[in-house]
PDB file of C-alpha atoms in Angstrom:
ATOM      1  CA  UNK A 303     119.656 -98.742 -77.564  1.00 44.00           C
ATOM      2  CA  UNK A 304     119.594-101.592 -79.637  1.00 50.00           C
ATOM      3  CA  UNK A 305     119.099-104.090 -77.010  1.00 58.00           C
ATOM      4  CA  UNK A 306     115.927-102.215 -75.958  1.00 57.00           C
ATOM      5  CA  UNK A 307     114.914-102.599 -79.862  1.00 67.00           C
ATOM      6  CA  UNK A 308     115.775-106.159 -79.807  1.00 73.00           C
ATOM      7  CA  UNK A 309     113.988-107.486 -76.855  1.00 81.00           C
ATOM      8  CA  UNK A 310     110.989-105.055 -77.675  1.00 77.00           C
ATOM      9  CA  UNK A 311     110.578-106.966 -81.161  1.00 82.00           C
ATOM     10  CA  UNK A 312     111.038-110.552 -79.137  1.00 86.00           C
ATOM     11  CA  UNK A 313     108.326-109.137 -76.947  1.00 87.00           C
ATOM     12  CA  UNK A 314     106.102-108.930 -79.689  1.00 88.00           C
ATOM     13  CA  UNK A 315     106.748-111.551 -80.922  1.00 89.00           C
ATOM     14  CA  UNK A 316     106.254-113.587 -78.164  1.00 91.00           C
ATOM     15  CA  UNK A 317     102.738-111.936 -77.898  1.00 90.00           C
ATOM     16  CA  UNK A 318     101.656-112.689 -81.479  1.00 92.00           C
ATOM     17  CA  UNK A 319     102.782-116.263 -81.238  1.00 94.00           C
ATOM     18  CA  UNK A 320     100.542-116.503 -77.900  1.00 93.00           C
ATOM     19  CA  UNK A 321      97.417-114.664 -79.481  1.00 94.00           C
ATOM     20  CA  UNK A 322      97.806-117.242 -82.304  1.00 95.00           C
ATOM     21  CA  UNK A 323      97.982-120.124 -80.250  1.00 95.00           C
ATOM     22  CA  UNK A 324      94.858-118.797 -78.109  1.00 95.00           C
ATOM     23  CA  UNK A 325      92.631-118.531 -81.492  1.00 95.00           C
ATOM     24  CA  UNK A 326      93.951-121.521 -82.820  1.00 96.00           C
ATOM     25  CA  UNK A 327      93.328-123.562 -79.729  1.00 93.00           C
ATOM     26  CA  UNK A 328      89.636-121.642 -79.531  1.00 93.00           C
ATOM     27  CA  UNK A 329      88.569-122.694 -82.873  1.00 93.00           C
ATOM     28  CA  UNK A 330      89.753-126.007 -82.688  1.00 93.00           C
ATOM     29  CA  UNK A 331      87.653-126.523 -79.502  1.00 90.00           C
ATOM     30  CA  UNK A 332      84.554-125.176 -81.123  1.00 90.00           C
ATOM     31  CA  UNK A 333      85.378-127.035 -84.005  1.00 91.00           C
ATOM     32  CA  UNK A 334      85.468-130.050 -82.796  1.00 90.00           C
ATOM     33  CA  UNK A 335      82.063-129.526 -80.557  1.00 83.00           C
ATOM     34  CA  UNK A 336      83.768-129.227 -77.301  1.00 77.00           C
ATOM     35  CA  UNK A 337      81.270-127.990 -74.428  1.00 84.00           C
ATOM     36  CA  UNK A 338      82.790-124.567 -74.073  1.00 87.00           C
ATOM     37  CA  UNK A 339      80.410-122.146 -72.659  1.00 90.00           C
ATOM     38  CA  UNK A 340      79.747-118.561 -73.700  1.00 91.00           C
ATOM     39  CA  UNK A 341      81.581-117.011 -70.489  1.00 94.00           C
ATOM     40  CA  UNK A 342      85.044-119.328 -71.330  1.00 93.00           C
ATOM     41  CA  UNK A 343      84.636-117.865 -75.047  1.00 92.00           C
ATOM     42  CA  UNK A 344      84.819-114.544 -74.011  1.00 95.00           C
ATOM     43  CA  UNK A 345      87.078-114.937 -71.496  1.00 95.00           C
ATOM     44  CA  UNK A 346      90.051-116.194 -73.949  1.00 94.00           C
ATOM     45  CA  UNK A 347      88.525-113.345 -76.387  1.00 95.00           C
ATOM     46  CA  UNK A 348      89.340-111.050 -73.708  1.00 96.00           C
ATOM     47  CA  UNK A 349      92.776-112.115 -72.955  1.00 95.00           C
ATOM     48  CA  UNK A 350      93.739-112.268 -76.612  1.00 95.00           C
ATOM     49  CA  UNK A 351      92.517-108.906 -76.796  1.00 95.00           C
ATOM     50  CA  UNK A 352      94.769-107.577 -74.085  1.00 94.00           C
ATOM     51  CA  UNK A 353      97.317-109.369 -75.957  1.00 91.00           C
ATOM     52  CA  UNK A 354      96.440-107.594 -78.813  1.00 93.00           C
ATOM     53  CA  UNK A 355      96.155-103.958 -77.250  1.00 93.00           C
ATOM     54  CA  UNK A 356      99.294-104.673 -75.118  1.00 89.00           C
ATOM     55  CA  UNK A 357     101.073-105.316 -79.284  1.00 89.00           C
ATOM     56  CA  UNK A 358      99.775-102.542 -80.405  1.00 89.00           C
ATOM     57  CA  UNK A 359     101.061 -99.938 -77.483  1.00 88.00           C
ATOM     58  CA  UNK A 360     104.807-101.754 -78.102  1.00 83.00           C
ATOM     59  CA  UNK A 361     104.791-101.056 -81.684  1.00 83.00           C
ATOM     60  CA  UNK A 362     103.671 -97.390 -80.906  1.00 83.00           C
ATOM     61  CA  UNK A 363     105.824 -96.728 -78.333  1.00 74.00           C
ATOM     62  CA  UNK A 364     108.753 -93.878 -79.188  1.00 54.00           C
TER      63      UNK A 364
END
């Protein structure tokens, strides 16, 4: 049972560190007035959201 509670809190934190690195790299690129278009914006919102939903169901799970 531990082991399960281990690698579920590695999971997570795997996914934050990703999500992080995602915004970070996002803002940067705006930042710096990189030619990112609307769609690419929202795509990487999208996928950090995922990231973000998949977090939250981990840290609910029983």
């Amino acid at each position: 049972m531990i082991a399960v509670k281990e690698n579920a809190e590695y999971q997570v934190g795997f996914e934050v560190s990703q999500a992080v690195g995602q915004l970070q790299g996002l803002k940067n690129e705006i930042e710096n007035g990189g030619s990112i278009s609307k769609a690419d914006i929202i795509s990487r919102l999208d996928d950090i959201l995922n990231k973000l939903s998949k977090i939250h169901s981990m840290m609910t799970e029983k």
